[in-house]
mmCIF file of C-alpha atoms in Angstrom:
data_model
loop_
_atom_site.group_PDB
_atom_site.id
_atom_site.type_symbol
_atom_site.label_atom_id
_atom_site.label_comp_id
_atom_site.label_asym_id
_atom_site.label_seq_id
_atom_site.Cartn_x
_atom_site.Cartn_y
_atom_site.Cartn_z
ATOM 1 C CA MET A 1 142.697 77.060 62.686
ATOM 2 C CA THR A 2 139.573 77.893 60.392
ATOM 3 C CA ARG A 3 137.217 77.367 63.398
ATOM 4 C CA PHE A 4 139.441 79.851 65.733
ATOM 5 C CA PHE A 5 139.122 82.321 63.009
ATOM 6 C CA ALA A 6 135.716 82.160 62.643
ATOM 7 C CA LEU A 7 135.161 82.491 66.146
ATOM 8 C CA LEU A 8 137.276 85.612 66.151
ATOM 9 C CA VAL A 9 135.115 87.104 63.297
ATOM 10 C CA ILE A 10 132.050 86.548 65.393
ATOM 11 C CA ALA A 11 133.490 87.908 68.570
ATOM 12 C CA ALA A 12 134.565 91.127 66.965
ATOM 13 C CA TRP A 13 131.296 91.406 65.044
ATOM 14 C CA ALA A 14 129.560 90.908 68.471
ATOM 15 C CA ALA A 15 131.881 93.945 69.884
ATOM 16 C CA PHE A 16 130.763 96.196 67.216
ATOM 17 C CA ALA A 17 127.460 95.629 67.416
ATOM 18 C CA VAL A 18 127.349 96.352 70.902
ATOM 19 C CA GLN A 19 129.176 99.409 70.240
ATOM 20 C CA ARG A 20 126.733 100.829 67.842
ATOM 21 C CA GLU A 21 123.570 99.500 69.898
ATOM 22 C CA PRO A 22 121.395 102.810 70.688
ATOM 23 C CA ALA A 23 121.932 103.917 74.332
ATOM 24 C CA ALA A 24 119.114 103.072 76.654
ATOM 25 C CA GLU A 25 116.967 105.878 77.839
ATOM 26 C CA GLU A 26 117.801 107.329 81.278
ATOM 27 C CA LEU A 27 115.099 108.825 83.784
ATOM 28 C CA VAL A 28 116.340 111.895 86.117
ATOM 29 C CA THR A 29 114.157 112.792 88.578
ATOM 30 C CA ALA A 30 114.235 115.147 91.278
ATOM 31 C CA ILE A 31 111.269 116.350 94.229
ATOM 32 C CA SER A 32 110.242 119.775 95.440
ATOM 33 C CA SER A 33 111.935 118.849 98.844
ATOM 34 C CA ASP A 34 113.664 116.176 100.544
ATOM 35 C CA THR A 35 112.194 117.021 103.971
ATOM 36 C CA VAL A 36 108.732 117.067 105.466
ATOM 37 C CA SER A 37 108.465 118.470 108.902
ATOM 38 C CA ILE A 38 105.509 117.921 111.102
ATOM 39 C CA GLN A 39 104.319 120.324 113.479
ATOM 40 C CA SER A 40 101.448 120.837 115.997
ATOM 41 C CA ASN A 41 99.388 122.589 113.403
ATOM 42 C CA PHE A 42 100.575 120.111 110.616
ATOM 43 C CA THR A 43 97.545 119.376 108.331
ATOM 44 C CA GLY A 44 99.002 117.847 105.370
ATOM 45 C CA THR A 45 101.187 118.672 102.645
ATOM 46 C CA ALA A 46 102.062 117.623 99.083
ATOM 47 C CA ILE A 47 105.480 117.037 97.263
ATOM 48 C CA VAL A 48 105.894 117.762 93.496
ATOM 49 C CA ILE A 49 107.901 115.125 91.604
ATOM 50 C CA PHE A 50 109.490 116.251 88.383
ATOM 51 C CA GLY A 51 111.887 114.988 86.075
ATOM 52 C CA GLN A 52 113.185 114.291 82.415
ATOM 53 C CA VAL A 53 113.770 111.359 80.049
ATOM 54 C CA THR A 54 117.203 111.768 78.520
ATOM 55 C CA ARG A 55 119.212 110.248 75.554
ATOM 56 C CA ASP A 56 122.459 111.119 74.081
ATOM 57 C CA ALA A 57 123.126 112.258 70.668
ATOM 58 C CA ASN A 58 123.581 108.518 69.251
ATOM 59 C CA SER A 59 120.211 107.187 70.944
ATOM 60 C CA VAL A 60 117.438 106.215 68.187
ATOM 61 C CA GLY A 61 114.057 107.440 69.131
ATOM 62 C CA ARG A 62 111.430 104.674 70.323
ATOM 63 C CA ARG A 63 108.154 104.479 68.409
ATOM 64 C CA GLY A 64 105.130 105.063 70.738
ATOM 65 C CA LYS A 65 104.681 106.845 73.949
ATOM 66 C CA TYR A 66 106.563 106.436 77.513
ATOM 67 C CA ASP A 67 104.638 105.098 80.522
ATOM 68 C CA LEU A 68 105.568 106.222 84.076
ATOM 69 C CA ALA A 69 105.013 105.036 87.710
ATOM 70 C CA ILE A 70 105.914 106.905 90.623
ATOM 71 C CA ILE A 71 105.543 105.213 94.194
ATOM 72 C CA VAL A 72 106.119 107.055 97.196
ATOM 73 C CA GLU A 73 106.499 104.530 100.115
ATOM 74 C CA GLY A 74 106.907 104.962 103.810
ATOM 75 C CA PRO A 75 108.718 102.675 106.174
ATOM 76 C CA ALA A 76 107.911 99.296 106.759
ATOM 77 C CA GLN A 77 105.697 98.200 109.854
ATOM 78 C CA ASN A 78 103.847 95.216 111.050
ATOM 79 C CA ILE A 79 100.274 95.911 111.143
ATOM 80 C CA THR A 80 97.442 93.937 112.222
ATOM 81 C CA THR A 81 93.999 93.731 110.636
ATOM 82 C CA ARG A 82 90.910 92.265 112.957
ATOM 83 C CA ARG A 83 87.770 91.006 111.911
ATOM 84 C CA LYS A 84 84.918 91.498 114.331
ATOM 85 C CA GLY A 85 82.474 88.371 115.247
ATOM 86 C CA ARG A 86 79.701 87.474 117.520
ATOM 87 C CA PHE A 87 80.336 85.933 120.864
ATOM 88 C CA LEU A 88 77.704 85.165 123.368
ATOM 89 C CA GLY A 89 75.821 88.215 121.947
ATOM 90 C CA VAL A 90 78.719 90.331 121.997
ATOM 91 C CA TRP A 91 80.621 91.882 119.099
ATOM 92 C CA VAL A 92 84.112 91.100 119.817
ATOM 93 C CA ASN A 93 87.408 90.790 117.627
ATOM 94 C CA ARG A 94 87.596 87.052 116.598
ATOM 95 C CA HIS A 95 90.158 86.790 114.138
ATOM 96 C CA TYR A 96 93.067 88.834 112.808
ATOM 97 C CA GLU A 97 95.779 88.731 110.303
ATOM 98 C CA THR A 98 99.243 90.514 110.838
ATOM 99 C CA PHE A 99 100.830 91.730 107.719
ATOM 100 C CA GLN A 100 104.738 91.578 108.088
ATOM 101 C CA ASP A 101 106.980 94.577 106.802
ATOM 102 C CA VAL A 102 104.433 96.341 104.652
ATOM 103 C CA PRO A 103 104.972 99.987 103.627
ATOM 104 C CA SER A 104 103.363 102.287 106.488
ATOM 105 C CA PHE A 105 102.321 104.621 103.193
ATOM 106 C CA TYR A 106 101.896 104.168 99.575
ATOM 107 C CA ALA A 107 100.999 106.502 97.035
ATOM 108 C CA LEU A 108 101.283 105.657 93.299
ATOM 109 C CA ALA A 109 101.095 107.973 90.210
ATOM 110 C CA SER A 110 101.186 106.613 86.867
ATOM 111 C CA THR A 111 100.317 107.734 83.281
ATOM 112 C CA ALA A 112 98.054 104.811 82.545
ATOM 113 C CA ASN A 113 95.875 102.172 84.458
ATOM 114 C CA VAL A 114 98.153 99.828 86.448
ATOM 115 C CA GLY A 115 97.291 96.819 84.163
ATOM 116 C CA ASP A 116 98.312 98.617 81.443
ATOM 117 C CA LEU A 117 101.699 99.484 82.401
ATOM 118 C CA GLY A 118 103.167 96.025 82.129
ATOM 119 C CA GLY A 119 102.557 92.109 82.473
ATOM 120 C CA ARG A 120 101.965 90.897 86.064
ATOM 121 C CA GLU A 121 105.746 89.342 86.880
ATOM 122 C CA LEU A 122 106.752 92.596 86.225
ATOM 123 C CA LEU A 123 104.498 94.485 88.281
ATOM 124 C CA ASP A 124 104.874 91.994 91.142
ATOM 125 C CA GLU A 125 108.596 92.431 91.082
ATOM 126 C CA TYR A 126 108.583 96.066 91.729
ATOM 127 C CA GLN A 127 105.181 96.114 93.599
ATOM 128 C CA ILE A 128 103.550 98.674 91.110
ATOM 129 C CA GLY A 129 100.236 98.991 92.252
ATOM 130 C CA LEU A 130 98.113 98.165 95.264
ATOM 131 C CA ASN A 131 96.652 95.101 93.973
ATOM 132 C CA HIS A 132 100.575 94.010 93.438
ATOM 133 C CA LEU A 133 101.743 94.505 97.081
ATOM 134 C CA ASN A 134 103.712 91.775 98.497
ATOM 135 C CA LEU A 135 101.812 91.411 101.593
ATOM 136 C CA ALA A 136 103.468 88.849 103.910
ATOM 137 C CA VAL A 137 101.689 87.275 106.813
ATOM 138 C CA THR A 138 103.469 86.343 110.042
ATOM 139 C CA GLY A 139 103.789 82.683 110.806
ATOM 140 C CA SER A 140 101.415 82.967 113.762
ATOM 141 C CA SER A 141 98.340 83.616 111.474
ATOM 142 C CA GLY A 142 95.126 81.531 112.632
ATOM 143 C CA VAL A 143 93.200 82.636 109.392
ATOM 144 C CA PRO A 144 92.441 79.551 107.036
ATOM 145 C CA LEU A 145 93.966 80.148 103.614
ATOM 146 C CA SER A 146 90.568 80.191 102.221
ATOM 147 C CA GLU A 147 89.560 83.625 103.751
ATOM 148 C CA ARG A 148 93.257 85.257 104.134
ATOM 149 C CA ASP A 149 92.372 87.136 100.548
ATOM 150 C CA ASP A 150 89.459 88.583 102.512
ATOM 151 C CA PHE A 151 91.830 90.011 104.979
ATOM 152 C CA ARG A 152 94.120 91.387 102.418
ATOM 153 C CA LYS A 153 91.541 93.457 100.657
ATOM 154 C CA ALA A 154 90.007 94.411 103.905
ATOM 155 C CA PHE A 155 93.383 95.848 105.007
ATOM 156 C CA ILE A 156 93.988 97.885 101.445
ATOM 157 C CA ARG A 157 90.565 99.035 102.059
ATOM 158 C CA LEU A 158 90.966 100.222 105.704
ATOM 159 C CA ARG A 159 94.261 101.906 104.520
ATOM 160 C CA GLN A 160 92.691 103.735 101.666
ATOM 161 C CA GLU A 161 90.227 105.100 103.886
ATOM 162 C CA GLN A 162 92.853 106.619 106.107
ATOM 163 C CA GLY A 163 94.587 107.847 103.055
ATOM 164 C CA LEU A 164 97.332 105.894 103.663
ATOM 165 C CA TYR A 165 97.238 104.046 100.412
ATOM 166 C CA SER A 166 96.216 105.566 97.245
ATOM 167 C CA GLU A 167 96.695 105.262 93.305
ATOM 168 C CA GLN A 168 96.259 108.018 91.084
ATOM 169 C CA ARG A 169 96.082 106.853 87.733
ATOM 170 C CA GLN A 170 96.980 109.189 84.700
ATOM 171 C CA SER A 171 98.081 111.909 86.831
ATOM 172 C CA ILE A 172 101.459 112.603 85.676
ATOM 173 C CA GLU A 173 101.627 115.302 83.118
ATOM 174 C CA PHE A 174 104.172 115.735 80.412
ATOM 175 C CA LEU A 175 105.122 119.059 80.295
ATOM 176 C CA THR A 176 107.014 118.248 76.932
ATOM 177 C CA GLU A 177 107.842 115.162 75.321
ATOM 178 C CA SER A 178 110.334 114.163 77.847
ATOM 179 C CA MET A 179 109.616 116.338 80.900
ATOM 180 C CA PHE A 180 107.134 115.496 83.255
ATOM 181 C CA ARG A 181 105.509 116.639 86.485
ATOM 182 C CA THR A 182 103.158 114.965 89.206
ATOM 183 C CA THR A 183 101.989 115.745 92.675
ATOM 184 C CA VAL A 184 101.713 113.438 95.618
ATOM 185 C CA ALA A 185 99.336 114.477 98.612
ATOM 186 C CA LEU A 186 100.690 113.731 102.274
ATOM 187 C CA PRO A 187 98.009 113.436 104.640
ATOM 188 C CA ALA A 188 98.278 114.819 108.295
ATOM 189 C CA ASN A 189 98.320 111.350 109.564
ATOM 190 C CA ILE A 190 101.801 110.137 107.908
ATOM 191 C CA PRO A 191 103.965 108.182 109.723
ATOM 192 C CA VAL A 192 107.445 109.601 110.629
ATOM 193 C CA GLY A 193 110.506 107.904 109.001
ATOM 194 C CA SER A 194 112.663 107.320 105.905
ATOM 195 C CA TYR A 195 110.541 107.250 102.917
ATOM 196 C CA LYS A 196 111.372 106.067 99.030
ATOM 197 C CA ILE A 197 110.544 107.605 95.581
ATOM 198 C CA LYS A 198 110.939 104.933 93.009
ATOM 199 C CA SER A 199 110.054 106.141 89.409
ATOM 200 C CA PHE A 200 109.873 103.649 86.648
ATOM 201 C CA LEU A 201 110.225 104.206 83.091
ATOM 202 C CA LEU A 202 108.063 102.020 80.745
ATOM 203 C CA GLN A 203 107.003 101.179 77.351
ATOM 204 C CA ASP A 204 105.267 98.622 75.486
ATOM 205 C CA GLY A 205 105.321 96.719 79.194
ATOM 206 C CA SER A 206 109.189 96.789 79.313
ATOM 207 C CA LEU A 207 111.117 98.611 82.111
ATOM 208 C CA LEU A 208 113.347 101.384 80.394
ATOM 209 C CA SER A 209 114.822 102.788 83.633
ATOM 210 C CA LYS A 210 114.222 103.230 87.324
ATOM 211 C CA THR A 211 115.499 105.906 89.899
ATOM 212 C CA GLU A 212 115.285 105.987 93.727
ATOM 213 C CA GLN A 213 115.190 108.917 96.206
ATOM 214 C CA ASP A 214 114.643 109.491 99.846
ATOM 215 C CA LEU A 215 112.435 111.407 101.477
ATOM 216 C CA ALA A 216 112.406 112.242 105.442
ATOM 217 C CA VAL A 217 109.041 112.594 107.519
ATOM 218 C CA ALA A 218 109.948 113.873 110.961
ATOM 219 C CA LYS A 219 108.549 115.584 113.805
ATOM 220 C CA THR A 220 110.063 118.972 114.760
ATOM 221 C CA GLY A 221 110.137 121.387 117.982
ATOM 222 C CA PHE A 222 107.941 120.112 121.119
ATOM 223 C CA GLU A 223 106.519 117.237 119.224
ATOM 224 C CA GLN A 224 109.916 116.133 118.264
ATOM 225 C CA LEU A 225 110.902 116.203 121.867
ATOM 226 C CA THR A 226 107.932 114.471 123.383
ATOM 227 C CA PHE A 227 108.339 111.561 121.073
ATOM 228 C CA GLU A 228 111.980 111.058 121.457
ATOM 229 C CA LEU A 229 111.271 110.862 125.373
ATOM 230 C CA ALA A 230 108.063 108.313 124.881
ATOM 231 C CA GLN A 231 110.376 106.395 122.511
ATOM 232 C CA ASN A 232 113.763 106.343 124.065
ATOM 233 C CA TYR A 233 112.961 107.193 128.008
ATOM 234 C CA SER A 234 109.487 106.095 128.570
ATOM 235 C CA ALA A 235 110.081 105.745 132.389
ATOM 236 C CA LEU A 236 110.815 109.610 132.371
ATOM 237 C CA TYR A 237 108.244 110.399 130.217
ATOM 238 C CA GLY A 238 105.681 108.569 132.275
ATOM 239 C CA ILE A 239 107.164 110.428 135.516
ATOM 240 C CA LEU A 240 107.006 113.884 133.662
ATOM 241 C CA ALA A 241 103.458 113.268 132.320
ATOM 242 C CA VAL A 242 102.406 112.626 135.884
ATOM 243 C CA LEU A 243 103.913 115.641 137.242
ATOM 244 C CA ILE A 244 102.638 117.909 134.636
ATOM 245 C CA ALA A 245 98.888 116.684 135.262
ATOM 246 C CA ILE A 246 99.306 117.308 139.199
ATOM 247 C CA LEU A 247 100.631 120.586 138.792
ATOM 248 C CA THR A 248 97.946 121.219 136.133
ATOM 249 C CA GLY A 249 95.236 120.063 138.682
ATOM 250 C CA TRP A 250 96.944 122.250 141.616
ATOM 251 C CA LEU A 251 96.916 125.321 139.322
ATOM 252 C CA ALA A 252 93.316 124.783 138.051
ATOM 253 C CA SER A 253 92.328 124.308 141.854
ATOM 254 C CA VAL A 254 94.123 127.628 143.012
ATOM 255 C CA ILE A 255 92.564 129.617 140.114
ATOM 256 C CA PHE A 256 89.021 128.498 140.521
ATOM 257 C CA LYS A 257 89.039 128.264 144.305
ATOM 258 C CA LYS A 258 85.969 129.442 145.637
ATOM 259 C CA ASP A 259 86.377 132.171 148.535
#
């Protein structure tokens, strides 16, 4: 009976402690536009991501500053990286590595250097930072294990040169103690598809809150029509392309025909 009474007391104390525990911070974010339209004159654009760290009236403020990491991630793709080598005196593609289901676009904005945001386990789990991306390879890889890290580094370097992967450290501006904003550039060569915007609120290496939003990047107008024809009706697209080429050639011969 005494033991049962003690268990009841402990359970009641635990419930009271949970009720009195300060509410965790909540991250609220928004984007300037949830759709990016690509037309023939598209030369790139930028989106603004802004938000606020909120607490209710019963929350106890934490000491120290908050850290933020915001990731704009494009649809997954299989991407092949090739390495040239000499064969009979000619430079040819000798070895290749195909990375499976990797982000077609990846941009990170943060308040601090990636290594200062948290431990390796947390960064790997949420893929915060280029060095923490999960770059899985296909089972048909013929690259020795000792050389796979070279292909990984080359893959990230090439994507950075194309403007498709980037890290913008210390690029998130706190407008007040709790309100923030940042701008992420989207280059002209971004792939179309459904993008994810992932925001993380951290402090002292711990994750406090996270949010996720959708961003659509789509072709519009004539570009969308030709894209859909090429993707879904390839035979019709090929026939139309040949007919247009013949018609263009015939018109050119008529216009520039010499007397």
